[in-house]
XYZ file of C-alpha atoms in Angstrom:
564
model
C 0.000 0.000 0.000
C 1.539 3.302 -1.096
C -0.560 5.915 0.700
C 0.501 7.056 4.157
C -0.967 9.812 6.343
C 1.419 12.071 8.281
C 0.272 14.266 11.147
C 2.131 17.252 12.607
C 1.613 17.964 16.313
C 1.926 21.756 16.490
C 1.616 22.132 20.255
C 2.183 24.782 22.912
C 4.370 22.907 25.392
C 6.031 24.137 28.581
C 9.688 23.822 29.489
C 10.130 21.336 32.337
C 6.443 20.367 32.581
C 7.172 16.759 31.711
C 3.887 15.345 32.980
C 1.875 18.068 31.248
C 3.810 17.653 28.014
C 3.324 13.873 28.074
C -0.433 14.324 28.523
C -0.630 16.868 25.729
C 1.389 14.777 23.284
C -0.526 11.596 24.141
C -3.862 13.375 23.632
C -2.669 14.702 20.269
C -1.483 11.231 19.279
C -4.933 9.838 20.089
C -6.580 12.439 17.871
C -4.081 11.771 15.086
C -4.713 8.015 15.266
C -8.461 8.611 15.228
C -7.955 10.695 12.077
C -6.171 7.773 10.415
C -2.584 8.993 10.761
C 0.253 6.518 10.318
C 3.021 8.886 11.471
C 2.925 11.717 14.012
C 5.756 14.256 14.087
C 6.310 16.341 17.226
C 8.594 19.350 17.546
C 12.182 19.758 18.718
C 12.713 18.631 22.335
C 8.920 18.472 22.617
C 9.017 16.222 25.658
C 11.141 18.681 27.652
C 9.841 21.916 26.152
C 12.131 24.179 24.147
C 14.593 25.679 24.910
C 15.451 24.148 28.304
C 18.710 26.151 28.504
C 20.863 25.193 31.514
C 18.420 22.555 32.680
C 20.339 20.612 30.045
C 23.394 20.681 32.308
C 21.647 18.778 35.101
C 21.806 14.979 35.239
C 18.484 14.826 37.077
C 16.788 16.547 34.117
C 17.872 13.808 31.722
C 16.787 11.127 34.173
C 13.353 12.764 34.450
C 13.116 13.049 30.646
C 14.044 9.379 30.221
C 11.287 8.400 32.654
C 8.797 10.663 30.848
C 9.729 9.116 27.501
C 9.034 5.669 28.929
C 5.659 6.825 30.285
C 4.755 8.294 26.925
C 5.741 5.104 25.107
C 3.539 3.092 27.450
C 0.589 5.462 26.952
C 0.949 5.205 23.174
C 1.255 1.416 23.154
C -2.463 1.032 22.489
C -2.099 3.045 19.261
C -0.436 0.088 17.591
C -0.378 1.379 14.027
C 0.865 4.879 14.851
C 4.563 5.796 14.587
C 5.329 8.793 16.856
C 8.514 10.818 16.367
C 9.179 12.530 19.696
C 11.844 15.179 20.351
C 13.720 14.834 23.656
C 17.128 15.393 25.288
C 19.278 12.287 25.607
C 22.345 11.604 27.765
C 24.431 8.525 26.991
C 27.983 7.519 27.929
C 28.943 10.963 29.163
C 27.579 12.816 26.132
C 24.386 14.821 25.648
C 22.304 14.851 22.479
C 19.381 16.725 20.967
C 17.411 13.661 19.908
C 14.224 12.513 18.212
C 13.073 8.943 18.882
C 10.514 6.881 17.011
C 7.952 5.225 19.311
C 5.753 2.335 18.204
C 3.852 -0.302 20.165
C 5.310 0.915 23.450
C 9.011 0.814 22.550
C 11.689 3.048 21.038
C 12.234 1.772 17.501
C 15.164 4.065 16.722
C 16.718 7.435 17.522
C 18.216 10.281 15.497
C 20.563 12.826 17.096
C 21.025 16.344 15.742
C 24.147 17.057 13.713
C 24.282 20.837 13.243
C 24.148 22.697 16.563
C 23.399 26.418 16.207
C 25.478 28.801 18.261
C 24.359 32.263 17.134
C 21.562 34.766 17.793
C 19.446 33.215 20.578
C 20.947 29.726 20.269
C 23.601 28.150 22.510
C 23.360 24.477 21.585
C 27.091 23.857 21.437
C 27.068 24.652 25.146
C 24.849 21.646 25.793
C 24.990 19.005 23.084
C 27.360 16.780 21.143
C 26.786 16.553 17.366
C 26.072 13.209 15.734
C 26.330 12.252 12.068
C 24.342 9.019 11.789
C 21.222 9.111 9.599
C 17.992 7.470 10.646
C 15.483 6.242 8.062
C 12.355 4.155 8.637
C 9.665 2.813 6.356
C 5.881 3.020 6.729
C 3.527 1.580 4.094
C 6.201 1.663 1.424
C 7.343 5.262 2.061
C 10.819 5.844 3.494
C 11.079 8.676 6.018
C 14.311 10.342 7.090
C 14.768 12.554 10.155
C 16.667 15.824 10.594
C 16.263 18.298 13.456
C 15.839 22.040 12.820
C 19.316 23.480 12.113
C 20.319 20.320 10.252
C 18.248 21.495 7.294
C 19.941 24.904 7.185
C 23.006 23.153 5.789
C 23.526 20.437 3.184
C 25.254 17.628 5.080
C 22.428 16.098 7.137
C 19.809 16.179 4.346
C 22.352 14.635 1.969
C 22.974 11.828 4.458
C 19.241 11.180 4.824
C 18.799 11.064 1.058
C 21.785 8.747 0.645
C 20.211 6.430 3.230
C 17.096 6.189 1.059
C 14.742 8.846 2.478
C 11.903 10.026 0.241
C 10.320 12.335 2.814
C 12.291 14.267 5.434
C 10.615 14.766 8.828
C 11.989 17.849 10.572
C 11.104 18.616 14.219
C 11.758 22.323 14.853
C 12.045 24.835 17.631
C 12.215 27.844 15.309
C 11.450 31.138 17.076
C 9.432 33.836 15.379
C 10.762 37.051 14.011
C 9.501 39.177 11.157
C 9.937 37.522 7.737
C 11.100 34.245 9.345
C 8.684 32.042 7.392
C 10.116 33.156 4.057
C 13.581 32.254 5.312
C 12.360 28.813 6.379
C 10.925 28.154 2.927
C 14.166 29.296 1.312
C 16.324 27.044 3.495
C 14.154 23.974 2.960
C 14.156 24.471 -0.801
C 17.887 25.062 -0.878
C 18.912 22.098 1.266
C 16.067 19.553 1.075
C 14.137 20.054 -2.167
C 17.357 20.054 -4.178
C 17.872 16.435 -3.122
C 14.428 15.452 -4.384
C 12.827 14.930 -0.987
C 9.524 16.205 0.298
C 9.781 17.857 3.720
C 7.455 17.880 6.730
C 8.441 20.886 8.837
C 6.945 20.645 12.351
C 7.338 23.798 14.432
C 6.132 24.495 17.957
C 4.052 27.460 19.060
C 3.961 29.389 22.311
C 5.893 31.870 24.407
C 9.030 30.941 26.323
C 10.480 33.907 28.199
C 11.507 36.390 25.476
C 11.003 33.952 22.595
C 7.740 33.392 20.758
C 7.262 30.372 18.503
C 4.730 30.893 15.755
C 4.077 27.347 14.542
C 3.230 27.789 10.852
C 4.314 24.166 10.246
C 4.286 23.179 6.592
C 4.838 20.504 3.960
C 6.791 21.015 0.726
C 6.840 18.546 -2.111
C 10.102 17.333 -3.670
C 10.121 20.343 -6.021
C 9.794 22.797 -3.145
C 6.162 23.671 -3.790
C 4.012 24.369 -0.735
C 1.614 21.469 -0.250
C 0.064 22.299 3.126
C 0.570 24.538 6.135
C -0.730 24.847 9.661
C -2.097 27.899 11.433
C 0.252 30.611 12.692
C 0.274 31.384 16.449
C -2.258 28.622 17.165
C -2.111 24.989 18.157
C -2.927 22.760 15.228
C -2.945 19.156 14.020
C -1.903 19.172 10.379
C -2.794 16.024 8.401
C -1.267 15.337 4.972
C -1.483 12.214 2.824
C 1.517 11.015 0.821
C 1.459 8.681 -2.185
C 4.885 7.216 -3.004
C 6.443 10.150 -1.165
C 4.344 12.784 -2.982
C 2.100 14.908 -0.697
C -1.474 15.805 -1.541
C -1.983 19.509 -2.127
C -4.167 21.175 0.503
C -5.467 24.753 0.837
C -3.154 26.813 3.048
C -3.999 29.831 5.208
C -2.801 33.152 3.867
C 0.281 34.728 5.420
C -0.740 37.377 7.946
C 0.370 40.980 7.320
C 3.318 42.243 9.352
C 1.342 44.181 11.943
C -0.994 41.241 12.524
C 1.956 38.913 13.052
C 3.499 41.312 15.543
C 0.254 41.746 17.444
C -0.389 38.003 17.592
C 3.168 37.387 18.758
C 2.820 39.981 21.531
C -0.506 38.550 22.644
C 0.793 34.988 22.689
C 3.980 36.039 24.452
C 2.128 37.870 27.216
C -0.444 35.108 27.709
C 2.155 32.376 28.044
C 4.551 34.371 30.221
C 1.806 35.331 32.655
C -0.047 32.019 32.672
C 2.875 29.599 32.547
C 4.539 31.428 35.430
C 1.360 31.449 37.500
C 0.708 35.190 37.769
C -2.964 36.017 38.402
C -2.864 38.971 36.026
C -1.048 42.056 34.825
C -0.731 45.674 35.986
C -0.013 48.518 33.572
C 0.790 52.131 34.265
C -1.086 54.326 31.794
C 0.199 57.686 30.589
C -2.203 58.656 27.839
C 0.530 57.806 25.318
C 0.717 55.213 22.571
C 3.177 52.834 24.272
C 1.036 52.161 27.317
C -2.095 52.134 25.152
C -0.768 49.349 22.938
C 0.545 47.438 25.955
C -2.868 47.601 27.627
C -4.644 46.424 24.482
C -2.274 43.468 24.145
C -2.686 42.531 27.802
C -6.473 42.650 27.632
C -6.563 40.532 24.489
C -4.070 38.083 25.973
C -5.517 37.710 29.470
C -9.027 39.128 29.371
C -9.823 42.552 30.856
C -10.771 41.107 34.260
C -7.169 40.009 34.788
C -5.682 43.410 33.916
C -5.387 46.482 36.117
C -4.827 49.920 34.562
C -3.372 52.639 36.789
C -2.986 56.298 35.867
C -0.549 58.224 38.108
C -0.865 61.898 37.189
C 1.439 64.675 38.326
C 1.123 68.411 37.950
C 2.747 68.064 34.531
C 0.175 65.560 33.253
C -2.012 67.160 30.608
C -5.755 66.863 31.088
C -6.054 65.229 27.667
C -3.688 62.489 28.857
C -6.011 61.655 31.728
C -9.085 61.801 29.501
C -7.525 59.580 26.843
C -6.246 57.041 29.374
C -9.677 56.799 30.969
C -11.341 56.437 27.569
C -8.875 53.715 26.580
C -9.615 51.716 29.714
C -13.355 52.168 29.158
C -13.065 50.979 25.552
C -11.221 47.852 26.672
C -13.569 47.291 29.629
C -10.625 47.110 32.019
C -10.685 48.306 35.654
C -9.135 51.775 35.868
C -7.936 53.908 38.755
C -5.962 57.071 39.358
C -3.291 57.479 42.028
C -1.863 61.037 41.919
C 1.856 61.240 42.701
C 1.802 64.950 43.573
C 1.835 64.552 47.378
C 4.586 61.918 47.208
C 6.654 64.115 44.906
C 6.271 67.126 47.181
C 7.349 65.014 50.152
C 10.380 63.723 48.261
C 11.404 67.256 47.299
C 11.041 68.420 50.873
C 13.112 65.501 52.133
C 15.860 66.215 49.607
C 15.837 69.994 50.015
C 18.704 70.031 52.502
C 20.882 67.320 50.907
C 20.512 68.903 47.473
C 20.962 72.418 48.898
C 18.518 74.159 46.612
C 20.035 72.889 43.369
C 18.212 73.876 40.199
C 15.583 71.599 38.670
C 17.037 69.016 36.317
C 16.660 65.351 35.425
C 16.887 64.456 39.110
C 13.351 65.651 39.679
C 12.171 63.949 36.501
C 13.638 60.669 37.688
C 11.975 61.010 41.071
C 8.572 61.208 39.409
C 9.269 58.167 37.279
C 10.508 56.190 40.276
C 7.522 57.124 42.381
C 5.344 55.626 39.686
C 7.491 52.512 39.659
C 7.199 52.289 43.443
C 3.403 52.417 43.289
C 3.113 49.832 40.531
C 5.460 47.442 42.318
C 3.545 47.886 45.575
C 0.327 46.885 43.802
C 2.173 43.953 42.267
C 3.489 42.781 45.632
C 0.047 42.930 47.241
C -1.870 41.218 44.463
C 0.730 38.911 42.913
C 0.019 40.339 39.462
C 3.006 41.200 37.312
C 3.825 44.729 36.169
C 3.971 44.870 32.377
C 6.367 47.632 31.371
C 5.741 49.862 28.386
C 9.136 50.931 27.030
C 9.815 50.444 23.322
C 12.976 49.520 21.407
C 13.730 53.103 20.342
C 13.830 54.183 23.985
C 15.797 51.135 25.115
C 18.356 51.731 22.377
C 19.287 55.255 23.409
C 18.577 55.106 27.142
C 15.465 57.295 27.002
C 14.149 55.558 30.107
C 14.622 55.572 33.868
C 16.109 52.804 35.934
C 13.665 51.757 38.690
C 11.106 54.079 37.107
C 9.401 53.209 33.830
C 11.789 50.227 33.632
C 10.416 48.779 36.886
C 8.395 45.646 36.255
C 8.514 42.001 35.324
C 7.880 41.722 31.582
C 8.537 44.226 28.787
C 5.774 43.708 26.242
C 6.871 46.043 23.416
C 10.594 46.038 24.192
C 11.498 44.986 20.628
C 9.172 47.358 18.757
C 10.646 50.535 17.354
C 8.436 53.549 17.984
C 7.274 53.771 14.391
C 6.212 50.107 14.561
C 4.371 50.786 17.828
C 2.196 53.299 15.977
C 1.485 50.991 13.028
C 0.634 48.042 15.294
C -1.634 50.292 17.385
C -3.444 51.336 14.211
C -3.756 47.671 13.272
C -5.378 46.932 16.643
C -7.872 49.715 15.997
C -8.670 48.199 12.593
C -9.955 45.072 14.345
C -12.882 47.111 15.651
C -13.239 49.963 13.126
C -16.683 51.024 14.353
C -15.215 51.709 17.820
C -11.408 51.964 17.808
C -10.137 50.996 21.249
C -7.156 53.372 21.191
C -8.382 56.979 21.081
C -7.346 58.757 17.891
C -5.651 61.597 19.785
C -3.189 59.132 21.324
C -2.044 58.277 17.797
C -1.763 61.872 16.592
C -0.389 63.961 19.476
C 3.328 64.556 19.947
C 4.788 61.938 22.333
C 5.911 63.262 25.713
C 7.121 61.885 29.034
C 5.306 64.798 30.774
C 7.939 65.208 33.478
C 8.346 68.958 33.027
C 6.352 71.745 31.351
C 5.866 71.510 27.577
C 8.142 68.496 27.234
C 8.254 66.373 24.068
C 10.427 63.385 23.176
C 12.071 65.363 20.385
C 13.581 67.756 22.910
C 16.334 65.144 23.287
C 15.828 62.762 20.357
C 15.812 63.011 16.575
C 12.429 62.485 14.897
C 11.434 58.875 15.425
C 11.556 58.111 11.703
C 15.232 59.101 11.723
C 16.018 57.496 15.081
C 14.384 54.212 14.105
C 16.207 54.087 10.789
C 19.527 54.494 12.594
C 18.702 51.877 15.229
C 17.494 49.432 12.574
C 20.631 49.784 10.470
C 23.180 49.921 13.291
C 21.702 47.526 15.828
C 19.651 45.087 13.749
C 21.658 45.027 10.513
C 25.152 45.704 11.854
C 25.754 48.647 9.532
C 28.683 50.972 10.186
C 28.499 54.721 10.452
C 29.782 55.296 6.940
C 27.094 52.978 5.546
C 24.393 54.902 7.391
C 25.696 58.184 6.034
C 25.711 56.700 2.527
C 22.049 55.811 3.120
C 21.354 59.519 3.503
C 20.870 59.731 7.267
C 21.935 63.011 8.944
C 25.539 62.841 10.176
C 24.937 64.559 13.499
C 22.023 62.274 14.328
C 23.902 59.137 13.271
C 26.957 59.967 15.366
C 24.913 60.953 18.387
C 22.540 57.972 18.314
C 25.392 55.473 17.948
C 27.064 57.022 20.973
C 23.813 56.852 22.953
C 23.344 53.188 22.092
C 26.826 52.451 23.406
C 26.515 54.418 26.623
C 23.074 52.968 27.489
C 24.164 49.345 27.753
C 24.190 49.469 31.567
C 20.491 50.338 31.557
C 19.504 47.619 29.133
C 21.224 44.979 31.262
C 18.809 45.887 34.072
C 15.679 45.943 31.919
C 13.010 43.250 32.232
C 12.941 40.422 29.744
C 10.683 41.190 26.803
C 9.195 39.693 23.649
C 11.522 39.238 20.674
C 9.964 40.406 17.396
C 12.945 41.155 15.154
C 15.904 38.992 14.174
C 18.016 40.963 16.649
C 16.584 42.181 19.924
C 18.121 43.652 23.057
C 18.434 40.443 25.051
C 19.803 36.996 24.260
C 21.180 38.008 20.879
C 22.747 41.353 21.907
C 25.824 40.853 24.080
C 27.904 43.985 24.183
C 30.167 44.834 27.134
C 29.109 47.571 29.489
C 32.707 48.538 30.141
C 34.597 49.161 26.887
C 36.511 51.938 25.175
C 35.922 51.169 21.511
C 34.387 54.223 19.864
C 33.160 53.540 16.341
C 31.549 56.940 16.202
C 34.975 58.506 16.797
C 37.058 56.255 14.546
C 34.798 55.961 11.508
C 34.652 59.707 10.907
C 37.320 62.313 11.406
C 35.249 64.586 13.643
C 34.839 63.676 17.346
C 31.578 62.330 18.717
C 29.173 64.980 20.025
C 29.575 65.800 23.694
C 25.850 65.495 24.445
C 25.651 61.879 23.320
C 24.522 60.499 26.685
C 20.909 61.164 27.599
C 20.782 62.021 31.312
C 19.384 59.138 33.365
C 15.793 60.220 32.962
C 13.421 60.853 30.113
C 10.820 58.681 28.487
C 9.574 57.721 31.885
C 5.817 58.029 31.623
C 4.573 54.420 31.590
């Protein structure tokens, strides 16, 4: 018989929840068997959850994973005709492997161990695993299946080995994190390294949030010519079923690729939901300012958790414009979220009085701005401590890049929702959220049109200290995300003074970013796991690339951008 049905288990699993992961995989296997599947493919390290990071350095973790694998095999024994490919960590004879084992009738039929171990961006697999170069091929109903794991298919060696061993279809468990345009790159890599060998590919990717990473699923099947045969949902659990005839997949309708803003919004929502829920927080607390950053953060939180689990707090000062209060209140009303105001004026007056003697009547400067920001952080953290809910911070990537933020002020909190969104992207994603309910946009229009301001002194705007956000974001994107040098940015037509100053601000703000909460990764390079610059260093690209010295005002005083 030549026809064989392959199922992809696109599941939201949890790192270290071995019992929960076993139950979820076993339930999915039951549904796949009921749907007539012959083969079920799970994702990379599915049993353990991905990525387990330094849990992979503990012997007890491998022992627990071995026991969980045995339990899973026993639970699947009743599904006698189903072959289940399960990703799991494996320790043998003093070495550790990223493995995928084939389970059938209660036993492990065979095991493949990953060959290419990524050690770039957010990946550290050479820290944990030993590479292996032995192919694994098995046959079901006349079709020969090979196995590679994730990074293996980004190079030629492992797919070539599978093909040489007789594989017609390559099964690829993945733990491929989301970033913008990632799916196109996946297609390109599979066509370059798998399709060229005349194999169809079943690409099984997990979904869910894990700390700063979000996995978008979007599992797919390509035929031997690289044509898309089927794909699973993006940002949702799914069970993808595809029939093969002599290694050729049936062609199924595939969901359309979501536009960029929709992908970002879904990633933020999934990331918040999983971070809050998987870590057991009862809800989230957000400091509102009447600005776009906190507005988008509140919308994401409400969509992720439900408005009953979100608390919105406005903390006005004497510098807070009345329209900021009105817009914040309207936003909360539109989202049906509990809203309250806690003025910081009396606390600020008390702090000034307390510091009057130590500061000896010094003139107003960023010190007073920072005090306001930190008073707000104090209040939000007090509410968090009393209720157990986590403070969701509202700083964006543009601010984090140049230090336009306050330590222990607007940076105080547990999870940074829009940390990897440049300011211009914040606006476009906020407009996208409004498009979901065009008859009653949840974010008031004035929030999207007024000049952004931290409101820490009279008539303040962000552009008092920063270039226009279109210019700032272009510099950050080229320098930080793309690795461009100063001369390249000047050749791109960006203003020299702004380029030199922003690069200097990025460098001098590293100490702040190291103390920022973890946040959701949206781009291929975020401030977090894949940005590892020293705080203490004396290399000055902005001084060496161009003859003129760097501007003296390159460091933003430790303040600014501090309205939540």
